[in-house]
mmCIF file of C-alpha atoms and ligand atoms in Angstrom:
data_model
loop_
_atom_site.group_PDB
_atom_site.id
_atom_site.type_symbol
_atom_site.label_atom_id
_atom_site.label_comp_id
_atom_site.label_asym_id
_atom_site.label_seq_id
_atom_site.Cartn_x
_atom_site.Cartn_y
_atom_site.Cartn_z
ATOM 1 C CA UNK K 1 -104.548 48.128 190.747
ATOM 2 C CA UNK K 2 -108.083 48.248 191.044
ATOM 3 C CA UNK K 3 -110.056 51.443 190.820
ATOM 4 C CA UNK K 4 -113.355 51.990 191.905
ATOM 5 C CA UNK K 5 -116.341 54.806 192.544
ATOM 6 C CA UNK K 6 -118.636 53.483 194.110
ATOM 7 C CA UNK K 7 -118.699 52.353 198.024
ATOM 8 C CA UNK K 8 -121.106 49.399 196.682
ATOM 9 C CA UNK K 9 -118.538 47.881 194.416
ATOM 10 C CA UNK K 10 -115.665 48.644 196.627
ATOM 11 C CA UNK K 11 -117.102 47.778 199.651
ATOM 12 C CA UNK K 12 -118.068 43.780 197.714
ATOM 13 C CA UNK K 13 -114.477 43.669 196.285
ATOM 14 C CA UNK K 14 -112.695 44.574 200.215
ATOM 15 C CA UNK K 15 -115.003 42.117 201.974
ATOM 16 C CA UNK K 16 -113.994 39.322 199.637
ATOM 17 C CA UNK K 17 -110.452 39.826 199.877
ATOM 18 C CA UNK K 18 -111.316 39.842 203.945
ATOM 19 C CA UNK K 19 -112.731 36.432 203.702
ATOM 20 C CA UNK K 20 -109.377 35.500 202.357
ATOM 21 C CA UNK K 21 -107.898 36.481 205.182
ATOM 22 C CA UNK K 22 -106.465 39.472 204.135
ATOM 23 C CA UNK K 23 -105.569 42.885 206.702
ATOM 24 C CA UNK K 24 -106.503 45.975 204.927
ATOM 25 C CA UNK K 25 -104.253 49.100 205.378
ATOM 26 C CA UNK K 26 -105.846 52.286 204.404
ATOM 27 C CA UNK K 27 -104.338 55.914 203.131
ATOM 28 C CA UNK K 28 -107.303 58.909 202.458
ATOM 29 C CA UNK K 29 -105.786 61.587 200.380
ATOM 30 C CA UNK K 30 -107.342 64.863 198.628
ATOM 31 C CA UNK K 31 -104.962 63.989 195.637
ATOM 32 C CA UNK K 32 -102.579 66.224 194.082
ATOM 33 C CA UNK K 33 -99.858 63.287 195.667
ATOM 34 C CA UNK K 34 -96.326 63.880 196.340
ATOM 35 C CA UNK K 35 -93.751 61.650 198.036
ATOM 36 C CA UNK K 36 -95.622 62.544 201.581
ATOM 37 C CA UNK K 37 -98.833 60.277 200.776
ATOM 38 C CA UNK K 38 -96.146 57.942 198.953
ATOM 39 C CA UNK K 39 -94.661 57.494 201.998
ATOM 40 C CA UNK K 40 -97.904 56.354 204.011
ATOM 41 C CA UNK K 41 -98.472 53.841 201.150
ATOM 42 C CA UNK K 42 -95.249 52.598 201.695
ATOM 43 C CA UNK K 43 -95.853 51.831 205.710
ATOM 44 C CA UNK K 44 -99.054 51.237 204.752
ATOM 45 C CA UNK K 45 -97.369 48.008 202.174
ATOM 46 C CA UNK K 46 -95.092 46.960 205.270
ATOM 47 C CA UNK K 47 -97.798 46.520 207.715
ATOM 48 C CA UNK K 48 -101.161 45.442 205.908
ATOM 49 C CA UNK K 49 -101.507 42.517 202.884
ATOM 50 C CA UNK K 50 -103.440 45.152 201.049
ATOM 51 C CA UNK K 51 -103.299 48.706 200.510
ATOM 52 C CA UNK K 52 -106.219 51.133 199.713
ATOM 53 C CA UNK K 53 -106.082 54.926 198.922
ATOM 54 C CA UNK K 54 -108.938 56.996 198.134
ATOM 55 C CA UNK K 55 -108.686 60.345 195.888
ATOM 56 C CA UNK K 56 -111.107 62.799 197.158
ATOM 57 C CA UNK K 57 -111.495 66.556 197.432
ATOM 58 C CA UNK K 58 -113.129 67.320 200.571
ATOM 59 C CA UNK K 59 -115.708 69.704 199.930
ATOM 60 C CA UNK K 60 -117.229 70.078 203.593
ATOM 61 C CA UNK K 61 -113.374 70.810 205.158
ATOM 62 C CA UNK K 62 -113.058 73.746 203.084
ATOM 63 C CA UNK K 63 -113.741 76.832 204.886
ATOM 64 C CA UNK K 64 -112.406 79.132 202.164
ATOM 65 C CA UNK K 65 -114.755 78.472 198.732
ATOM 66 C CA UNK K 66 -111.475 79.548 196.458
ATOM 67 C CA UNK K 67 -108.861 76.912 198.455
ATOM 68 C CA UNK K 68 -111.384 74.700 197.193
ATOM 69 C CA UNK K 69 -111.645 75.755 193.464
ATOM 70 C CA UNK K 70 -107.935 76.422 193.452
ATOM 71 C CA UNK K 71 -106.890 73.017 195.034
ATOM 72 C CA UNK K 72 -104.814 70.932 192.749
ATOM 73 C CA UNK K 73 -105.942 68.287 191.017
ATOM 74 C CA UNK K 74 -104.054 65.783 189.041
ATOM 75 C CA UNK K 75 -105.963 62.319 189.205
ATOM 76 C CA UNK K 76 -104.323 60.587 186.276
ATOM 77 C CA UNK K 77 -101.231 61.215 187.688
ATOM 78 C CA UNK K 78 -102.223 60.100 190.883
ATOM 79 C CA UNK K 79 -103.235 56.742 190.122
ATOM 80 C CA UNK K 80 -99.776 56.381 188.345
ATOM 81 C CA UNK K 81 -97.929 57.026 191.220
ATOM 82 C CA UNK K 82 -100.508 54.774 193.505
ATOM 83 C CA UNK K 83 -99.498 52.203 191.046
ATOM 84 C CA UNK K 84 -95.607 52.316 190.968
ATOM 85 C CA UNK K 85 -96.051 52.534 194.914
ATOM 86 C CA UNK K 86 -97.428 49.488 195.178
ATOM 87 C CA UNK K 87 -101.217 50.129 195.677
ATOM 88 C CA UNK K 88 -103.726 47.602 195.221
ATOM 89 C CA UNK K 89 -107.074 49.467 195.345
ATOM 90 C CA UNK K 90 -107.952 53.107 194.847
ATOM 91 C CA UNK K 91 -111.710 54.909 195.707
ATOM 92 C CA UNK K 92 -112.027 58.129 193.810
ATOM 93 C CA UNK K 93 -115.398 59.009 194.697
ATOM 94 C CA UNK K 94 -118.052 61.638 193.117
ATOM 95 C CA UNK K 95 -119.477 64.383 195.459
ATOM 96 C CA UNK K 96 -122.791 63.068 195.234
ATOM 97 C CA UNK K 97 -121.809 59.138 196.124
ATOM 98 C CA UNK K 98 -119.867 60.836 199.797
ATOM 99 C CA UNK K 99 -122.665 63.399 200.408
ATOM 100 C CA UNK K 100 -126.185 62.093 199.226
ATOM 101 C CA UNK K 101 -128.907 64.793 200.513
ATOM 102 C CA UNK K 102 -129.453 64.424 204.436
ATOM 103 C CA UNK K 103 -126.465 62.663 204.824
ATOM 104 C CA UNK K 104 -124.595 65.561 207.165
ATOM 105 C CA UNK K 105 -122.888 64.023 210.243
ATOM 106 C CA UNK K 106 -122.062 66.304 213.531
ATOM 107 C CA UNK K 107 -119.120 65.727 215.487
ATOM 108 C CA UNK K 108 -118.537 66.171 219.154
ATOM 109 C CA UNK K 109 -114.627 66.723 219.100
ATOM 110 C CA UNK K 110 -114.327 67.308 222.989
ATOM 111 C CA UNK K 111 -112.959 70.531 222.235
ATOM 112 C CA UNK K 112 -109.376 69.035 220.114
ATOM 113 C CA UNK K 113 -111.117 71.413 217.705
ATOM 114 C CA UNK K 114 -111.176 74.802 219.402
ATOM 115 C CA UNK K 115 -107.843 76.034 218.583
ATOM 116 C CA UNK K 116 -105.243 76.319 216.092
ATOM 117 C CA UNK K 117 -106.613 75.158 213.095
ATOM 118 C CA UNK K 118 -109.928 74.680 214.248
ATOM 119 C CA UNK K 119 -109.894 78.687 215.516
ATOM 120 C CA UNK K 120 -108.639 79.520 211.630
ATOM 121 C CA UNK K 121 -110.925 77.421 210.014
ATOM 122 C CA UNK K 122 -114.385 77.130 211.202
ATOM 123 C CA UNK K 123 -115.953 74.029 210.722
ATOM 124 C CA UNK K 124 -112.947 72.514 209.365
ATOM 125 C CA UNK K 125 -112.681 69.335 211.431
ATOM 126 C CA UNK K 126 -116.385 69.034 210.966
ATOM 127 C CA UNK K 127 -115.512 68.186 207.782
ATOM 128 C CA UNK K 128 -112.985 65.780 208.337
ATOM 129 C CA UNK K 129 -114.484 63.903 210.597
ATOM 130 C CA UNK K 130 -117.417 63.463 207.832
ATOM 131 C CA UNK K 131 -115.725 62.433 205.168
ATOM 132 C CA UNK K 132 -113.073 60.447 207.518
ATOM 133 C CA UNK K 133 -115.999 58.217 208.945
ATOM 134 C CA UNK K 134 -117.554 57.665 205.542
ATOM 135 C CA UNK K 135 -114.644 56.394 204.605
ATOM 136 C CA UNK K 136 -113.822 54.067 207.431
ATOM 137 C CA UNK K 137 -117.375 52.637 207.213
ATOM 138 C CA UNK K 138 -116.861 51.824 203.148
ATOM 139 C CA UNK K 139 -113.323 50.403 203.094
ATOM 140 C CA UNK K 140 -113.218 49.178 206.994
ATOM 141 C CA UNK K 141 -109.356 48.878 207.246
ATOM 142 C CA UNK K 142 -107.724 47.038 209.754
ATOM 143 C CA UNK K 143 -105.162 50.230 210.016
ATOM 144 C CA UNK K 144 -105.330 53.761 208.460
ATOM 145 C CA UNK K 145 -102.411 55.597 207.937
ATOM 146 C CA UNK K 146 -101.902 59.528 208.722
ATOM 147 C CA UNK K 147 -99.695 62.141 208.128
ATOM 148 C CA UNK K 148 -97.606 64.076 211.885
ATOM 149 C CA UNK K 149 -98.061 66.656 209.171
ATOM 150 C CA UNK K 150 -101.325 67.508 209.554
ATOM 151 C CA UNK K 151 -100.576 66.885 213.726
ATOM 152 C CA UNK K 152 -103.775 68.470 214.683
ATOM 153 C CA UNK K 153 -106.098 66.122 212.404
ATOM 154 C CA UNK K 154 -104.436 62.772 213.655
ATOM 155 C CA UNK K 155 -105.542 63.656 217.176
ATOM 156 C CA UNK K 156 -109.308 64.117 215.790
ATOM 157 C CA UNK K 157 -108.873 61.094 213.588
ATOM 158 C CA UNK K 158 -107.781 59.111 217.169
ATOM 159 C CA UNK K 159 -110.369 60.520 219.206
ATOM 160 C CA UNK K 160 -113.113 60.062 216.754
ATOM 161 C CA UNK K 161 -112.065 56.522 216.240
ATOM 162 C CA UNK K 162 -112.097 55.824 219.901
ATOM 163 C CA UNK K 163 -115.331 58.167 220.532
ATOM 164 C CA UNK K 164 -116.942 55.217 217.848
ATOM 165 C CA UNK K 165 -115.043 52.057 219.075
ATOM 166 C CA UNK K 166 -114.307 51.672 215.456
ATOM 167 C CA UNK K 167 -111.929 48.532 215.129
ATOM 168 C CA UNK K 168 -109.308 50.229 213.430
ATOM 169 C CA UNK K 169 -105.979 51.266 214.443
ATOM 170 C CA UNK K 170 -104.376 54.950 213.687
ATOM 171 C CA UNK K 171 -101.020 55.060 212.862
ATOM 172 C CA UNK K 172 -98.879 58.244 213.481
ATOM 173 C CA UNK K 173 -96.384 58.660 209.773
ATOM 174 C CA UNK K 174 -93.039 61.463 209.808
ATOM 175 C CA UNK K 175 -93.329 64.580 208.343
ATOM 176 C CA UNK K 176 -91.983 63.934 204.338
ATOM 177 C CA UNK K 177 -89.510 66.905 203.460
ATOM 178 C CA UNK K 178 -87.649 68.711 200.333
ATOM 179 C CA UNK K 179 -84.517 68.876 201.063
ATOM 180 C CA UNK K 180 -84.554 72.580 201.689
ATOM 181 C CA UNK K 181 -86.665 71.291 204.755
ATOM 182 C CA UNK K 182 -90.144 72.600 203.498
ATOM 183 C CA UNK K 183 -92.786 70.091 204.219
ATOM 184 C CA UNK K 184 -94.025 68.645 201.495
ATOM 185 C CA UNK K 185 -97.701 69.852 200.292
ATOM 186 C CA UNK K 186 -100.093 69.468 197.613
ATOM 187 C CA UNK K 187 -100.354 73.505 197.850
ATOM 188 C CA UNK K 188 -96.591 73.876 197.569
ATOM 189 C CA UNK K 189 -97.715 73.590 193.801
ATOM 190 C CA UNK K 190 -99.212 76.884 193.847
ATOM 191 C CA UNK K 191 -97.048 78.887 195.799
ATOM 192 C CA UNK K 192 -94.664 81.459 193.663
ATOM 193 C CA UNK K 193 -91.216 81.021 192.466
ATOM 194 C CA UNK K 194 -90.525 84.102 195.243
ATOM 195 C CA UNK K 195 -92.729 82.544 197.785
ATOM 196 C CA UNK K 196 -91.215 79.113 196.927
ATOM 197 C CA UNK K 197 -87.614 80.233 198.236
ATOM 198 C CA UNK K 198 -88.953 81.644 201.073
ATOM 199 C CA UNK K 199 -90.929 79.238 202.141
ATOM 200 C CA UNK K 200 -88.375 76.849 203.978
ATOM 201 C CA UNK K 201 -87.939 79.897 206.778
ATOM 202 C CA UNK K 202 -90.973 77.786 208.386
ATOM 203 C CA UNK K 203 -89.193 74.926 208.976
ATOM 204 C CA UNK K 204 -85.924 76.844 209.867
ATOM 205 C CA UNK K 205 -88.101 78.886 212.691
ATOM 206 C CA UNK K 206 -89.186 75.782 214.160
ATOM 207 C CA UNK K 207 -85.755 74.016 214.193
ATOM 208 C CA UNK K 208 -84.525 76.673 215.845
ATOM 209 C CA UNK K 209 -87.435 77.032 218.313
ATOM 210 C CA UNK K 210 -86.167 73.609 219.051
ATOM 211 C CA UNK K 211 -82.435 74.016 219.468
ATOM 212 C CA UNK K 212 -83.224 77.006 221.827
ATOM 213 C CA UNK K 213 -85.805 74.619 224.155
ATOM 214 C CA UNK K 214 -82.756 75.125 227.053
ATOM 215 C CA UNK K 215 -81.960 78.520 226.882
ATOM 216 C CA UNK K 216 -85.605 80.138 227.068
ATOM 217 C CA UNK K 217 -89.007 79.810 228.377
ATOM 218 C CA UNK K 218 -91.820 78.325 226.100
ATOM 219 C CA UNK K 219 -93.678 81.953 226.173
ATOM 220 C CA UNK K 220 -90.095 83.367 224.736
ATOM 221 C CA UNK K 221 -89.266 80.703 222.261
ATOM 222 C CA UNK K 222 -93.019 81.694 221.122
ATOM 223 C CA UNK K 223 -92.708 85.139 221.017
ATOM 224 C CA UNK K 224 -89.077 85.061 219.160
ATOM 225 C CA UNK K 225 -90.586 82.483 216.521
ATOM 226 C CA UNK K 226 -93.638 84.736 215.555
ATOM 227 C CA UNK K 227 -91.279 87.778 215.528
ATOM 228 C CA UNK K 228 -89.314 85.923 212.950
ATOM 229 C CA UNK K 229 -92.212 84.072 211.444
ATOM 230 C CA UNK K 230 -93.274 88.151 210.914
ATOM 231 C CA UNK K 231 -90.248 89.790 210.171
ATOM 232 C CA UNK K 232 -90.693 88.524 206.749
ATOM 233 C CA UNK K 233 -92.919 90.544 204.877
ATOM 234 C CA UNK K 234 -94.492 87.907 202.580
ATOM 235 C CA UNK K 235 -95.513 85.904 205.434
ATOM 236 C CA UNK K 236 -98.406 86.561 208.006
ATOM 237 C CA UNK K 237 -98.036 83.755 210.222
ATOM 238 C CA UNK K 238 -101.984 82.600 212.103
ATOM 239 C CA UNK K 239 -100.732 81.319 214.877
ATOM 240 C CA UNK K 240 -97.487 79.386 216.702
ATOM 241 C CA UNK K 241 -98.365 77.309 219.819
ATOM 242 C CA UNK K 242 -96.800 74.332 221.798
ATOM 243 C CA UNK K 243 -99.444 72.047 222.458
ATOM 244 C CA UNK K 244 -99.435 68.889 224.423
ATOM 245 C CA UNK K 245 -99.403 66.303 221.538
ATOM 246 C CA UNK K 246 -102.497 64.473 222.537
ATOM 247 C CA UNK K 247 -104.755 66.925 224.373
ATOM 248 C CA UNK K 248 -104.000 69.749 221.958
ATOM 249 C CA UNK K 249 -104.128 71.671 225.202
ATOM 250 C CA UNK K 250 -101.581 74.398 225.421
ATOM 251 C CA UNK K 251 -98.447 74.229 227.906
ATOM 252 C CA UNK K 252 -96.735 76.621 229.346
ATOM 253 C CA UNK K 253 -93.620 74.986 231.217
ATOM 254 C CA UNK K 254 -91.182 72.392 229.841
ATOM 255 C CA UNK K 255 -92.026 68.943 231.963
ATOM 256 C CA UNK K 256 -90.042 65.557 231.285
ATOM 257 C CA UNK K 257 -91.844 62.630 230.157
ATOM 258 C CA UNK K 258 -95.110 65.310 227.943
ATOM 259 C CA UNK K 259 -94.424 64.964 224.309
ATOM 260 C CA UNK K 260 -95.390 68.296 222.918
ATOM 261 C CA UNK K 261 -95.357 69.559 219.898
ATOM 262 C CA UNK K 262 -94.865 72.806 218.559
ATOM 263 C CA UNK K 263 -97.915 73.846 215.218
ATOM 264 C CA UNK K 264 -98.079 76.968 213.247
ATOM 265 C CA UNK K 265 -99.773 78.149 210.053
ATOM 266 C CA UNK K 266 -98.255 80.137 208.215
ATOM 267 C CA UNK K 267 -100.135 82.520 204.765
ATOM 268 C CA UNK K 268 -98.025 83.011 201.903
ATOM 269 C CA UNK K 269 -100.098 85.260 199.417
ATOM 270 C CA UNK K 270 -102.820 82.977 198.582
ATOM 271 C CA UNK K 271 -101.473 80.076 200.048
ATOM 272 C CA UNK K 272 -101.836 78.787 204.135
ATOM 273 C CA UNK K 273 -98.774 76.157 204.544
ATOM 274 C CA UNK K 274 -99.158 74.212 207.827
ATOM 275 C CA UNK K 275 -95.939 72.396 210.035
ATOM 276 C CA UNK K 276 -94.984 71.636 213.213
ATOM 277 C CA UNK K 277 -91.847 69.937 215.329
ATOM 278 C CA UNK K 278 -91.742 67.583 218.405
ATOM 279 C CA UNK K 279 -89.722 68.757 220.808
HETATM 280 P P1 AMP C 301 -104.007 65.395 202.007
HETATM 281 O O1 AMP C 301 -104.065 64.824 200.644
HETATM 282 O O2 AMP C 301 -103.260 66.675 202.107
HETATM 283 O O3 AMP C 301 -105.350 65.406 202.695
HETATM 284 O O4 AMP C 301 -103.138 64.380 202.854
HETATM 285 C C1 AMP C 301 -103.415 63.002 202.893
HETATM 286 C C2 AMP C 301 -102.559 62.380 203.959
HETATM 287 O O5 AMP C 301 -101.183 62.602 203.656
HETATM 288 C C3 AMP C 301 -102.795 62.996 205.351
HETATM 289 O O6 AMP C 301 -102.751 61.975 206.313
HETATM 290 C C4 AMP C 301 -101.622 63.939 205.497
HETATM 291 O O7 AMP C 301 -101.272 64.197 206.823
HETATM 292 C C5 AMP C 301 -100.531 63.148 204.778
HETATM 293 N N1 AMP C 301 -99.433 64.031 204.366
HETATM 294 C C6 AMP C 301 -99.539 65.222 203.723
HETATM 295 N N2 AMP C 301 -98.315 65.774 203.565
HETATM 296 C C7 AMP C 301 -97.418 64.904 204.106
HETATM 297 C C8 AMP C 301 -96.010 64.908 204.267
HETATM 298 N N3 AMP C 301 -95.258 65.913 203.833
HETATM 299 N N4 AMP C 301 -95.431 63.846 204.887
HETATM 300 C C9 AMP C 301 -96.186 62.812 205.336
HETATM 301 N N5 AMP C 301 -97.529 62.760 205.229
HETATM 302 C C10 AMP C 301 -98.141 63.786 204.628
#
C-alpha cells in the first residue's frame, strides 16, 4: 500500500496506473475507521482494479470548534486496517496542502442543504462539498464510494457531482451496524459507558417508526418517535423527519413507488450521533 501527502505525487502515481488501464475506486474518510469505511473499501475492491482512501479531518465541515479538537484520531491504526482490507493507495493530507490561502470554494446546493443537518450545522455542507471536490479533482476516480449513513451528504455528493459533470459515478453503501443495532461511528468512541447502552434506542425508534408505517400517519409516526427519542433523559434528539430520499424535501403522505427515508440526530452529552431508515 502506497501512502502519500501530497496531491502532486499522488496525482503522478494515479495517472500512471490510468494509462495502464486501470478503474480507480475511491473511499474519503475523516479517519478514526471502523468496519463502516471497511465496508466501502470492500465494494470499493469488487467494483474498481484499484482502491484509494484518503485520511483527512475536515476542518471547514466543523461547525462546532471542540467536535473538531475532540474528533478521534488514530492514523497508524488506520493505515493498518486500509492495509488488511485490501487498499492500494492512501492520501493523508496536511491542512495546508487541502486549503492553501484563497483557495475557499462556494457551493450552490439548490437548497439539499437547508434542513436537517444543514439547519443544525451551519455551513456544514459547505464544507463538504470543499474538501469533497478537492478530492475528486486530485485522485479522479472512476467511482467514489459513500456511506446511506450519512444519507443527507450522499445527496450533496450526487448533486454536486452532476452540478460539475464530473465523470465519476456515486455509489450509495448500507448502513454498517453493532449488533445491538447502533450505527457504527467514529464518535461512538467517545460516547460513555452509560451513554453507550443507551445509545441503540436510536435505531430501535426508527425500526419501529418503520413497523408502524400501516397503522399511522407520517405526522404521528413523527410525533411518537420524538416523544420516545425524548422520553429518555440523556438524549435531546435535533430533529426526526421523513424526507423524500433524493430531494431531501419533506413528505407528508405515504405514496407507492417515493423511496423516503426517515433522518434524525440525536445529542448524547457531548456527542451528536446521526441515522436514518428507508422505509
Ligand atoms: P467519515 O469518516 O465519518 O467522514 O465517513 C467516511 C465514509 O464512511 C462516509 O461515506 C460515511 O458515510 C461512511 N460511513 C460512516 N459510517 C458508516 C457506517 N456505519 N456504515 C457504512 N458507511 C459508513
Amino acid at each position: 500500500m502506497q501512502v502519500f501527502d501530497k496531491k502532486i505525487a499522488i496525482q503522478a502515481y494515479i495517472e500512471q496506473l490510468k494509462k495502464s488501464g486501470n478503474t480507480v475506486g475511491f473511499v474519503p474518510t475523516m479517519g478514526a475507521l471502523h468496519k463502516g469505511h471497511i465496508s466501502l473499501i470492500e465494494a470499493a475492491k469488487k467494483e474498481c482494479d484499484i482502491v484509494v482512501s484518503s485520511i483527512f479531518v475536515n476542518p471547514t465541515q466543523f461547525n462546532d470548534k471542540n467536535d473538531y479538537t475532540r474528533y478521534p484520531r488514530t492514523v497508524d491504526n488506520d493505515l493498518r486496517m486500509l492495509e488488511l482490507a485490501g487498499c492500494s493507495i492512501v492520501f493523508t493530507p496536511t491542512e495546508q496542502e487541502m486549503y492553501p490561502e484563497k483557495d475557499i470554494r462556494f457551493f450552490d446546493l439548490a437548497g439539499l442543504d437547508t434542513r436537517m443537518e444543514g439547519a443544525h450545522r451551519p455551513g456544514h455542507f459547505n464544507g463538504v462539498a470543499q474538501i469533497v471536490t478537492k478530492l475528486f479533482e486530485t485522485v479522479l476516480p472512476d467511482k467514489a464510494f459513500f456511506g446511506e449513513k450519512d444519507f443527507q451528504q450522499l445527496a450533496i455528493i450526487k448533486h454536486i457531482t452532476k452540478q460539475a459533470n464530473l465523470p465519476i459515478q456515486i455509489i450509495g453503501c448500507p448502513t454498517l451496524r453493532e449488533t445491538d443495532g447502533l450505527a457504527m461511528s467514529s464518535r461512538n468512541t467517545l460516547l460513555t459507558q452509560q451513554e453507550r447502552a443507551l445509545a441503540p434506542k436510536i435505531y430501535q425508534v426508527l425500526t419501529q417508526l418503520k413497523k408502524d408505517i400501516n397503522t399511522f400517519t407520517l405526522q404521528e409516526l413523527c410525533a411518537r418517535a420524538l416523544q420516545e427519542l425524548s422520553a429518555e433523559p440523556l438524549f435531546s434528539p435535533e430533529y426526526l423527519e421523513v424526507v423524500d430520499s433524493e430531494t431531501l424535501l419533506p413528505v407528508f403522505s405515504k405514496e407507492k413507488n417515493k423511496r423516503v427515508v426517515v433522518c434524525t440526530a440525536v445529542k448524547l452529552g457531548n456527542v451528536r450521533l446521526i441515522d436514518n431508515i428507508i422505509l
